Short mmCIF file of C-alpha atoms in Angstrom, two decimals:
data_model
loop_
_atom_site.label_atom_id
_atom_site.label_comp_id
_atom_site.label_asym_id
_atom_site.label_seq_id
_atom_site.Cartn_x
_atom_site.Cartn_y
_atom_site.Cartn_z
CA GLU A 1 118.78 112.52 109.64
CA THR A 2 118.09 114.10 106.26
CA LEU A 3 114.41 113.07 106.45
CA SER A 4 114.11 114.77 109.83
CA ARG A 5 115.33 118.01 108.19
CA GLY A 6 112.50 117.79 105.65
CA ALA A 7 114.68 116.86 102.67
CA PRO A 8 113.13 113.61 101.36
CA ALA A 9 114.63 113.88 97.84
CA LEU A 10 118.16 113.85 99.29
CA ALA A 11 117.22 111.06 101.73
CA ALA A 12 115.95 109.00 98.80
CA ARG A 13 119.30 109.39 97.04
CA PHE A 14 121.10 107.99 100.12
CA LEU A 15 118.66 105.10 100.34
CA ARG A 16 119.03 104.22 96.61
CA ARG A 17 122.78 104.28 97.14
CA ALA A 18 122.35 101.87 100.08
CA LEU A 19 120.25 99.53 97.86
CA ARG A 20 123.06 99.39 95.32
CA GLU A 21 125.63 97.96 97.78
CA PRO A 22 123.67 95.52 97.81
CA PRO A 23 122.48 95.10 101.39
CA PRO A 24 121.95 91.62 103.01
CA MET A 25 118.63 90.22 101.92
CA PRO A 26 116.98 90.49 105.39
CA TRP A 27 117.66 94.30 105.28
CA ARG A 28 116.39 94.86 101.75
CA PRO A 29 112.60 95.09 102.34
CA GLY A 30 113.11 97.71 105.07
CA LEU A 31 115.39 99.80 102.83
CA LEU A 32 112.99 99.45 99.94
CA LEU A 33 110.16 100.66 102.18
CA ALA A 34 112.23 103.61 103.43
CA ALA A 35 113.28 104.57 99.90
CA GLY A 36 109.68 104.37 98.68
CA GLN A 37 108.42 106.51 101.57
CA ALA A 38 111.08 109.18 100.97
CA GLU A 39 110.46 109.20 97.23
CA ALA A 40 106.69 109.42 97.77
CA ARG A 41 107.18 112.55 99.94
CA ALA A 42 109.41 114.10 97.31
CA GLY A 43 106.92 113.38 94.51
CA ASP A 44 109.37 110.97 92.85
CA ALA A 45 107.62 108.40 90.61
CA ARG A 46 110.24 105.79 91.46
CA ALA A 47 108.49 105.26 94.76
CA VAL A 48 105.91 102.90 93.13
CA ALA A 49 108.51 100.34 92.06
CA HIS A 50 110.36 100.42 95.38
CA LEU A 51 107.12 100.00 97.40
CA ARG A 52 105.89 97.17 95.18
CA GLU A 53 109.18 95.35 95.69
CA ALA A 54 109.06 95.99 99.44
CA LEU A 55 105.51 94.59 99.48
CA GLU A 56 106.55 91.48 97.53
CA HIS A 57 109.56 90.67 99.81
CA ALA A 58 108.09 91.74 103.16
CA PRO A 59 109.16 89.24 105.86
CA ASP A 60 106.01 89.57 107.87
CA ASP A 61 102.39 90.83 107.73
CA ALA A 62 103.16 94.03 109.62
CA THR A 63 105.95 95.13 107.19
CA GLN A 64 103.72 94.17 104.25
CA ALA A 65 100.84 96.26 105.71
CA ARG A 66 103.13 99.34 106.19
CA ALA A 67 104.33 99.05 102.59
CA ALA A 68 100.78 98.59 101.36
CA LEU A 69 99.61 101.68 103.32
CA GLU A 70 102.26 103.85 101.68
CA LEU A 71 101.59 102.46 98.18
CA ILE A 72 97.80 102.80 98.52
CA GLN A 73 98.17 106.48 99.50
CA LEU A 74 100.50 107.03 96.51
CA LEU A 75 98.09 105.36 94.11
CA GLY A 76 95.27 107.44 95.45
CA ARG A 77 97.15 110.65 94.98
CA SER A 78 97.90 109.80 91.36
CA GLY A 79 94.22 108.97 90.67
CA GLU A 80 94.68 105.16 90.47
CA LEU A 81 91.85 104.55 92.92
CA SER A 82 90.85 101.05 91.76
CA ALA A 83 94.43 99.80 91.89
CA GLY A 84 94.84 101.11 95.42
CA ALA A 85 91.57 99.60 96.65
CA ASP A 86 92.45 96.21 95.10
CA LEU A 87 95.77 96.23 96.96
CA ALA A 88 94.07 97.04 100.26
CA LEU A 89 91.61 94.18 99.77
CA ARG A 90 94.53 91.77 99.19
CA VAL A 91 96.34 92.70 102.37
CA ILE A 92 93.66 93.66 104.88
CA ASP A 93 92.40 90.20 105.86
CA ARG A 94 95.84 89.02 106.88
CA LEU A 95 95.75 91.29 109.91
CA ASP A 96 93.98 90.87 113.23
CA PRO A 97 90.66 92.82 113.24
CA ARG A 98 91.85 94.69 116.38
CA ASP A 99 95.24 95.64 114.81
CA ASP A 100 95.52 99.42 114.30
CA LEU A 101 97.32 98.81 110.98
CA ARG A 102 94.13 97.00 109.81
CA LEU A 103 91.95 99.96 110.85
CA ARG A 104 94.25 102.28 108.90
CA LEU A 105 94.07 100.01 105.85
CA GLU A 106 90.28 99.89 106.13
CA ALA A 107 90.17 103.73 106.20
CA GLU A 108 92.40 104.01 103.13
CA LEU A 109 90.30 101.34 101.36
CA LEU A 110 87.08 103.18 102.11
CA ASN A 111 88.57 106.50 101.01
CA LEU A 112 89.38 105.13 97.60
CA ALA A 113 86.37 102.86 97.16
CA LEU A 114 83.86 105.62 97.91
CA LEU A 115 85.35 107.79 95.20
CA ASP A 116 85.40 105.12 92.46
CA ARG A 117 82.23 104.28 90.60
CA GLY A 118 82.89 100.58 90.29
CA LEU A 119 83.91 100.14 93.92
CA ARG A 120 81.49 102.49 95.60
CA PRO A 121 78.83 99.80 96.38
CA LEU A 122 81.53 97.83 98.20
CA GLY A 123 82.64 100.96 100.05
CA LEU A 124 79.09 101.79 101.16
CA GLU A 125 78.57 98.21 102.32
CA ARG A 126 81.76 98.21 104.43
CA LEU A 127 80.98 101.74 105.71
CA ALA A 128 77.58 100.64 106.95
CA GLN A 129 79.28 98.04 109.20
CA LEU A 130 81.11 100.69 111.21
CA GLU A 131 79.68 101.92 114.48
CA PRO A 132 80.94 105.44 115.29
CA ALA A 133 79.89 105.19 118.89
CA VAL A 134 82.26 102.28 119.61
CA LEU A 135 85.24 103.65 117.66
CA GLY A 136 87.86 104.91 120.05
CA ASN A 137 90.62 107.48 119.60
CA ALA A 138 93.41 105.32 118.26
CA PRO A 139 95.06 106.45 114.97
CA GLY A 140 93.08 103.95 112.79
CA ALA A 141 89.79 104.75 114.53
CA CYS A 142 90.29 108.47 113.94
CA MET A 143 90.96 107.74 110.26
CA LEU A 144 87.73 105.79 109.97
CA LEU A 145 85.85 108.64 111.71
CA ALA A 146 87.16 110.98 109.00
CA VAL A 147 85.60 108.83 106.29
CA LEU A 148 82.35 108.66 108.27
CA ALA A 149 82.35 112.45 108.54
CA SER A 150 82.72 112.84 104.81
CA ASP A 151 79.95 110.30 104.18
CA ALA A 152 77.62 112.14 106.60
CA ALA A 153 78.24 115.35 104.65
CA ALA A 154 77.58 113.57 101.35
CA ARG A 155 74.30 112.20 102.58
CA GLY A 156 73.25 115.70 103.85
CA GLU A 157 71.00 114.49 106.67
CA SER A 158 72.67 115.95 109.78
CA ARG A 159 75.19 118.74 109.71
CA ALA A 160 75.73 118.41 113.45
CA GLU A 161 76.71 114.74 112.98
CA ALA A 162 79.16 115.56 110.20
CA ILE A 163 80.82 118.26 112.32
CA SER A 164 80.96 116.03 115.40
CA LEU A 165 82.55 113.14 113.46
CA ALA A 166 85.09 115.50 111.82
CA GLU A 167 86.13 117.02 115.10
CA ARG A 168 86.46 113.53 116.74
CA ALA A 169 88.57 112.42 113.80
CA LEU A 170 90.91 115.42 114.06
CA ALA A 171 91.45 115.16 117.82
CA GLY A 172 94.90 113.81 118.65
CA GLY A 173 96.47 114.80 115.30
CA TRP A 174 96.53 111.24 113.89
CA LEU A 175 95.13 112.37 110.52
CA LEU A 176 98.38 114.17 109.83
CA GLU A 177 99.71 110.78 108.73
CA SER A 178 97.32 110.59 105.78
CA VAL A 179 96.52 113.65 103.62
CA PHE A 180 93.40 112.04 102.08
CA LEU A 181 91.84 111.29 105.41
CA HIS A 182 92.80 114.69 106.76
CA VAL A 183 91.11 116.23 103.71
CA HIS A 184 87.98 114.16 104.36
CA ALA A 185 87.61 115.84 107.77
CA ALA A 186 88.38 119.30 106.31
CA SER A 187 85.88 118.76 103.50
CA ALA A 188 83.14 117.79 105.98
CA LEU A 189 83.78 121.08 107.81
CA ILE A 190 83.70 123.08 104.57
CA LEU A 191 80.40 121.57 103.49
CA SER A 192 79.07 122.35 106.93
CA GLY A 193 79.90 126.05 106.60
CA ARG A 194 82.85 125.99 109.01
CA TYR A 195 85.31 127.70 106.67
CA ALA A 196 87.68 129.28 109.19
CA GLN A 197 87.91 125.96 111.07
CA SER A 198 88.54 123.99 107.91
CA ILE A 199 91.27 126.46 106.81
CA ALA A 200 92.93 126.10 110.22
CA VAL A 201 92.77 122.30 109.82
CA CYS A 202 94.50 122.64 106.42
CA ASP A 203 97.09 124.96 108.01
CA ASP A 204 97.98 122.21 110.50
CA PHE A 205 98.53 119.68 107.76
CA ILE A 206 100.52 122.16 105.64
CA ALA A 207 102.89 122.92 108.57
CA HIS A 208 103.36 119.19 109.18
CA ALA A 209 103.85 118.35 105.49
CA ARG A 210 106.23 121.27 104.93
CA ALA A 211 108.44 120.08 107.80
CA ARG A 212 108.51 116.60 106.18
CA GLY A 213 108.99 117.90 102.63
CA ASP A 214 105.82 116.04 101.58
CA LEU A 215 105.12 117.80 98.25
CA PRO A 216 102.10 115.73 97.06
CA GLY A 217 100.49 116.07 100.49
CA LEU A 218 101.11 119.80 100.46
CA ALA A 219 99.48 120.07 97.04
CA LEU A 220 96.25 118.43 98.17
CA ALA A 221 96.14 120.42 101.44
CA HIS A 222 96.58 123.72 99.48
CA ALA A 223 93.85 122.64 97.05
CA PHE A 224 91.36 122.18 99.90
CA ARG A 225 92.46 125.40 101.55
CA ALA A 226 91.52 126.97 98.19
CA SER A 227 88.09 125.33 98.59
CA GLY A 228 87.60 126.86 102.03
CA HIS A 229 88.50 130.36 100.76
CA TRP A 230 86.21 130.00 97.69
CA HIS A 231 83.25 129.03 99.82
CA ALA A 232 83.94 131.93 102.19
CA GLY A 233 84.30 134.27 99.20
CA SER A 234 87.97 135.16 99.66
CA LEU A 235 88.62 134.79 95.92
CA ASP A 236 92.21 136.11 95.76
CA GLN A 237 93.12 133.67 98.55
CA ALA A 238 91.46 130.83 96.71
CA LEU A 239 93.35 131.66 93.51
CA ALA A 240 96.67 131.93 95.42
CA GLU A 241 96.11 128.55 97.11
CA SER A 242 95.12 126.93 93.77
CA GLU A 243 98.31 128.26 92.21
CA LEU A 244 100.43 126.82 95.04
CA ALA A 245 98.67 123.46 94.80
CA THR A 246 99.23 123.08 91.07
CA GLY A 247 102.93 124.13 91.27
CA LEU A 248 104.02 121.90 94.18
CA ALA A 249 104.16 118.37 92.72
CA PRO A 250 104.25 116.76 89.30
CA PRO A 251 100.77 115.82 87.99
CA ALA A 252 101.84 112.15 87.75
CA VAL A 253 101.99 111.93 91.55
CA ALA A 254 99.46 114.60 92.46
CA ALA A 255 96.74 114.21 89.76
CA VAL A 256 93.88 114.42 92.21
CA ALA A 257 95.28 117.55 93.91
CA SER A 258 95.72 119.24 90.54
CA SER A 259 92.17 118.41 89.47
CA PHE A 260 90.67 119.78 92.70
CA ALA A 261 92.84 122.93 92.64
CA LEU A 262 92.01 123.80 89.03
CA THR A 263 88.28 123.18 89.65
CA PHE A 264 88.26 125.63 92.59
CA ARG A 265 90.28 128.03 90.44
CA ILE A 266 87.55 127.95 87.73
CA GLU A 267 84.90 128.60 90.40
CA ALA A 268 86.77 131.62 91.78
CA LEU A 269 87.50 133.07 88.39
CA VAL A 270 83.84 132.85 87.35
CA LEU A 271 82.79 134.65 90.50
CA ARG A 272 85.38 137.34 89.82
CA GLY A 273 84.06 137.76 86.28
CA ASP A 274 87.33 136.54 84.67
CA ILE A 275 85.50 134.39 82.18
CA GLU A 276 88.34 134.18 79.63
CA GLN A 277 90.82 133.01 82.31
CA ALA A 278 88.30 130.43 83.52
CA ARG A 279 87.76 129.22 79.98
CA MET A 280 91.53 128.80 79.48
CA THR A 281 91.87 126.90 82.75
CA LEU A 282 89.09 124.36 81.97
CA PRO A 283 91.01 121.99 79.63
CA ALA A 284 93.76 121.38 82.24
CA ALA A 285 91.20 120.49 84.93
CA THR A 286 89.79 117.36 83.32
CA GLY A 287 89.84 114.17 85.41
CA PRO A 288 88.47 110.59 85.22
CA ALA A 289 84.72 110.52 84.59
CA ASP A 290 84.26 107.45 86.80
CA GLN A 291 85.36 109.25 89.98
CA LEU A 292 83.18 111.35 92.26
CA PRO A 293 85.28 114.54 92.01
CA SER A 294 84.18 114.77 88.37
CA ALA A 295 80.87 116.10 89.75
CA LEU A 296 82.76 119.12 91.12
CA LEU A 297 84.29 119.87 87.72
CA LEU A 298 80.95 119.46 85.93
CA SER A 299 79.37 121.85 88.39
CA ALA A 300 82.12 124.44 87.84
CA ARG A 301 81.87 124.00 84.06
CA GLY A 302 78.13 124.55 84.22
CA ARG A 303 78.55 127.85 86.04
CA LEU A 304 81.17 128.89 83.51
CA ARG A 305 78.89 128.08 80.58
CA LEU A 306 75.99 129.93 82.26
CA ALA A 307 78.22 133.01 82.63
CA GLU A 308 79.22 132.68 78.93
CA GLY A 309 75.55 132.65 77.89
CA ARG A 310 75.69 128.99 76.76
CA THR A 311 72.46 128.25 78.63
CA LEU A 312 71.53 124.88 77.15
CA GLU A 313 75.01 123.44 77.67
CA ALA A 314 75.06 124.81 81.23
CA LEU A 315 71.72 123.10 81.90
CA GLU A 316 73.03 119.80 80.51
CA ASP A 317 76.08 120.01 82.81
CA MET A 318 74.00 120.73 85.88
CA ARG A 319 71.54 117.92 85.19
CA ALA A 320 74.54 115.58 84.72
CA VAL A 321 75.78 116.63 88.17
CA GLY A 322 72.43 115.79 89.69
CA GLY A 323 72.36 112.41 87.99
CA LEU A 324 75.84 111.59 89.11
CA LEU A 325 75.12 112.51 92.74
CA ASP A 326 71.94 110.36 92.68
CA ARG A 327 73.85 107.35 91.29
CA TRP A 328 76.55 107.79 93.89
CA GLN A 329 74.03 108.00 96.70
CA ALA A 330 75.53 111.38 97.69
CA PRO A 331 72.41 113.59 97.49
CA ASN A 332 73.78 116.62 99.35
CA SER A 333 74.18 119.21 96.56
CA ALA A 334 76.45 121.27 98.85
CA PHE A 335 79.16 118.91 97.51
CA ALA A 336 78.63 120.09 93.97
CA PRO A 337 75.84 122.81 93.77
CA TRP A 338 73.73 122.46 90.66
CA ARG A 339 70.00 123.07 91.16
CA ALA A 340 70.11 126.88 91.58
CA GLU A 341 72.05 127.38 88.32
CA ALA A 342 69.90 124.82 86.54
CA ALA A 343 66.76 126.68 87.66
CA LEU A 344 68.22 129.99 86.42
CA ALA A 345 68.98 128.36 83.06
CA LEU A 346 65.44 126.95 82.79
CA HIS A 347 63.99 130.34 83.72
CA SER A 348 65.97 132.15 81.01
CA MET A 349 64.67 129.54 78.53
CA GLY A 350 61.09 130.21 79.54
CA ASP A 351 60.44 127.03 81.56
CA LEU A 352 59.10 128.75 84.68
CA GLY A 353 57.46 125.60 86.07
CA GLY A 354 60.62 123.53 85.72
CA ALA A 355 62.72 126.27 87.31
CA ARG A 356 60.41 126.64 90.31
CA LYS A 357 60.20 122.84 90.82
CA LEU A 358 63.97 122.59 90.99
CA ILE A 359 64.18 125.47 93.45
CA GLU A 360 61.57 123.84 95.68
CA ASP A 361 63.66 120.65 95.70
CA GLU A 362 66.83 122.63 96.52
CA LEU A 363 65.17 124.61 99.30
CA HIS A 364 64.01 121.31 100.90
CA SER A 365 67.45 119.74 100.57
CA ALA A 366 69.37 122.82 101.69
CA GLY A 367 66.98 123.51 104.54
CA ARG A 368 67.40 119.99 105.86
CA TRP A 369 71.21 120.23 105.69
CA GLY A 370 71.20 123.77 107.13
CA ASP A 371 74.30 125.21 105.48
CA PRO A 372 73.69 128.97 105.00
CA TRP A 373 75.89 129.11 101.90
CA LEU A 374 73.76 126.54 100.05
CA LEU A 375 70.46 127.78 101.45
CA GLY A 376 71.29 131.40 100.63
CA GLN A 377 72.05 130.50 96.99
CA ALA A 378 68.76 128.59 96.72
CA MET A 379 66.81 131.53 98.19
CA ARG A 380 68.46 134.03 95.87
CA ALA A 381 67.58 131.81 92.89
CA GLN A 382 64.04 131.42 94.23
CA ALA A 383 63.64 135.20 94.22
CA LEU A 384 64.93 135.53 90.69
CA VAL A 385 62.75 132.80 89.16
CA GLY A 386 59.63 133.46 91.28
CA ALA A 387 56.99 136.08 91.25
CA VAL A 388 58.29 139.73 91.22
CA ALA A 389 55.96 140.64 94.06
CA ARG A 390 57.68 138.12 96.31
CA ARG A 391 61.23 139.01 95.32
CA ILE A 392 62.02 141.49 98.12
CA PRO A 393 60.74 139.39 101.05
CA VAL A 394 62.53 136.28 99.77
CA LEU A 395 65.82 138.16 99.36
CA ASP A 396 65.32 139.73 102.81
CA ASP A 397 65.06 136.16 104.19
CA ALA A 398 68.23 135.17 102.25
CA VAL A 399 70.18 138.05 103.78
CA GLU A 400 68.95 137.12 107.23
CA VAL A 401 70.12 133.54 106.69
CA LEU A 402 73.56 134.59 105.37
CA ARG A 403 74.42 137.50 107.62
CA PRO A 404 75.55 135.46 110.67
CA SER A 405 77.42 132.94 108.45
CA GLU A 406 80.96 132.86 107.16
CA ALA A 407 79.75 133.00 103.51
CA ARG A 408 80.64 136.65 102.95
CA LEU A 409 80.50 136.81 99.20
CA GLU A 410 77.21 134.96 99.04
CA LEU A 411 75.89 137.59 101.44
CA ALA A 412 77.09 140.27 99.09
CA ARG A 413 75.34 138.66 96.12
CA ALA A 414 72.05 138.50 98.07
CA LEU A 415 72.39 142.10 99.21
CA ALA A 416 73.06 143.18 95.65
CA GLU A 417 69.90 141.48 94.29
CA LEU A 418 67.92 142.80 97.22
CA GLY A 419 69.11 146.39 96.56
CA ILE A 420 68.36 146.07 92.85
CA ALA A 421 64.82 144.82 93.59
CA GLU A 422 64.26 147.60 96.17
CA GLY A 423 65.47 150.23 93.66
CA GLU A 424 63.08 148.91 90.98
CA ALA A 425 60.26 149.05 93.54
CA GLY A 426 61.02 152.74 94.30
CA ARG A 427 62.51 152.07 97.73
CA ARG A 428 65.64 154.03 96.85
CA ARG A 429 66.95 154.93 100.34
CA VAL A 430 66.99 151.38 101.70
CA ALA A 431 68.24 150.14 98.29
CA ARG A 432 71.25 152.44 98.58
CA GLU A 433 72.12 151.03 102.03
CA HIS A 434 72.03 147.47 100.87
CA LEU A 435 73.89 148.21 97.60
CA ARG A 436 76.59 150.13 99.38
CA GLU A 437 77.13 147.22 101.77
CA ALA A 438 77.09 144.71 98.89
CA THR A 439 79.77 146.76 97.09
CA GLU A 440 82.05 146.98 100.11
CA ILE A 441 81.82 143.26 100.93
CA ALA A 442 82.38 142.26 97.29
CA GLU A 443 85.47 144.46 97.15
CA GLU A 444 86.78 142.90 100.37
CA CYS A 445 86.26 139.47 98.70
CA ALA A 446 88.08 140.55 95.54
CA ALA A 447 84.99 139.92 93.49
CA PRO A 448 84.94 142.80 90.96
CA ALA A 449 82.03 141.46 88.89
CA VAL A 450 79.74 141.40 91.94
CA ALA A 451 81.07 144.76 93.12
CA GLN A 452 80.49 146.33 89.69
CA ARG A 453 76.89 145.08 89.50
CA ALA A 454 76.10 146.47 92.95
CA ARG A 455 77.91 149.77 92.16
CA GLN A 456 76.00 150.38 88.98
CA ALA A 457 72.72 149.76 90.77
CA LEU A 458 73.80 152.08 93.54
CA ILE A 459 74.45 154.89 91.12
CA ALA A 460 71.06 154.26 89.46
CA ALA A 461 69.45 154.53 92.92
CA GLY A 462 71.04 157.95 93.44
CA GLY A 463 73.98 156.81 95.58
CA ARG A 464 77.66 157.74 95.39
CA PRO A 465 79.85 154.63 95.76
CA ARG A 466 83.13 154.80 97.66
CA ARG A 467 86.22 154.59 95.43
CA SER A 468 88.09 151.31 95.62
CA ALA A 469 91.39 151.33 97.47
CA ALA A 470 94.25 151.66 94.96
CA THR A 471 96.99 152.20 97.58
CA GLY A 472 97.69 151.26 101.20
CA PRO A 473 97.40 147.88 102.99
CA LEU A 474 93.83 147.31 101.81
CA ALA A 475 94.98 147.42 98.17
CA LEU A 476 97.31 144.47 98.64
CA THR A 477 96.19 141.08 97.29
CA PRO A 478 96.29 138.24 99.85
CA THR A 479 99.50 136.84 98.30
CA GLU A 480 101.18 140.26 98.33
CA ASP A 481 100.07 140.80 101.94
CA ARG A 482 101.33 137.34 103.04
CA ILE A 483 104.79 137.89 101.41
CA ALA A 484 105.07 141.49 102.65
CA ARG A 485 104.36 140.42 106.24
CA LEU A 486 106.95 137.65 106.08
CA ALA A 487 109.49 140.12 104.72
CA ALA A 488 108.56 142.63 107.46
CA GLU A 489 109.28 139.85 110.04
CA GLY A 490 112.85 139.72 108.70
CA MET A 491 112.67 136.69 106.38
CA SER A 492 114.90 136.85 103.30
CA ASN A 493 113.44 136.41 99.82
CA ARG A 494 115.00 132.95 99.63
CA ARG A 495 113.48 131.84 102.93
CA ILE A 496 110.07 133.22 101.93
CA ALA A 497 110.30 131.36 98.56
CA GLN A 498 111.25 128.12 100.39
CA SER A 499 108.48 128.43 103.01
CA LEU A 500 105.77 129.08 100.35
CA PHE A 501 107.28 126.70 97.73
CA ILE A 502 107.54 129.43 95.08
CA THR A 503 110.44 130.95 93.21
CA GLU A 504 112.50 133.89 94.43
CA LYS A 505 111.51 135.76 91.24
CA THR A 506 107.82 135.40 92.27
CA VAL A 507 108.62 136.76 95.72
CA GLU A 508 110.46 139.74 94.14
CA THR A 509 107.50 140.49 91.87
CA HIS A 510 104.94 140.43 94.70
CA LEU A 511 107.21 142.58 96.96
CA ALA A 512 107.66 145.10 94.12
CA ASN A 513 103.88 145.38 93.77
CA ALA A 514 103.49 145.71 97.56
CA TYR A 515 106.13 148.52 97.75
CA ARG A 516 104.31 150.42 95.00
CA LYS A 517 100.91 150.13 96.65
CA LEU A 518 102.25 150.99 100.09
CA GLY A 519 104.23 153.95 98.75
CA ILE A 520 107.60 152.78 100.15
CA ARG A 521 111.03 152.13 98.69
CA VAL A 522 112.92 149.88 101.18
CA ARG A 523 112.21 146.72 103.15
CA GLY A 524 112.72 148.47 106.51
CA GLU A 525 109.51 150.52 105.94
CA LEU A 526 107.31 147.51 105.50
CA ALA A 527 106.22 146.97 109.13
CA ALA A 528 105.08 150.56 109.62
CA ALA A 529 103.33 150.69 106.22
CA LEU A 530 101.42 147.45 106.86
CA THR A 531 99.98 148.78 110.16
CA ALA A 532 99.19 152.25 108.85
#
């Protein structure tokens, strides 16, 4: 009953009390499994011991498989990928090949094996044996489809295939039972440029995990919702989601979530121009070097170092990302973009030939994959490292690619560079139009560094930029807006804090900022002020 109310920590206390009776031996494995499941949801490290004991004393293969599934997910969340995969390999062959529990174990095994350097060849070998066309819509089949979607995105050969596999995997809602496999589908959508869809997918898991009190699952889902917002260019939203992810569960049981969340935080801070904050975040974001997510962190660190002016170190980081992706047979640089920044670094060091060769490679790869976010970055870099006479037409093409996409901030960056190039070429009227649009989009995205660059160029081109909103609904940060709207709906500060997994003091701080910006004094004025 307590579990059904989303209070796994309290349920785990009851179950540990039951285990101390002690129960009759035939009951013990089931109670151990239930205790481990409740503790895993609550982020309690005691789950590992209880699940291992349940596995050891399981009376049949099915009970053993259920205990193994729970323990494998727990080991994966804490970053112990090799241990989780080894456990799956020990249990999986005891089950009938048609058993859904076996399919689920296979999916969890592939999830971990494909992320671990030592086990990746085994993972790719087993993955190649799957036939998506014959997989049905049972829970285990949907979980395998999620891994196939992620692999299709990593290979970068067919964006349509990756989207189709992800949508098939998500149909029916079975992925809500495994945060890692749910994240695989969400990640495939993010890498395919479907940011709004991926954020909605994360919303579904967050609602489910919140009702269950699944703190480690919530942490990972918020981390990938941060990724969706970062790609789209909603930087305040990305930072808010990253903060939620890192505060939800202890690092011991959510190491992977913390690493992802902090990496996306660094990316968002660099785009905002908050270089000092990004530099301070970097030490906490370190993760195992033998796991594929390390490519994401290297890519983020390279962009930070480029922004700091540490060009040679940035180039070393980006080349390391490329080497890692090659070794992992995951050539799609949308996973961890590196060539555009490496080309800019080479260009600033005077290696024009090397810079242009890298951009040619990136244009070929990004063009084949077809994601506007990645292709737009490549085209912007191509313009900056190529011949000045070709800069305007290349940037025009980049804007054309990005305009219909969901990558709003990348559009603003392309527009800013286009306006700057047009101003330098004496085309001041059209330059002002593009720079004004770039400024407005960058401000909407909470990207002050991009907005400032466009604004300065607009003034140089003879334009008068609009003043940024300091008051009113548009001045609210995404977190302030979210909390203010919940308060306007009648929720108390305590309920808001519980629903967002933050402290009441944090709610009070954000509401005080919202009141000041909206020019109101009492809660009852919120609804009208927000719709003004």
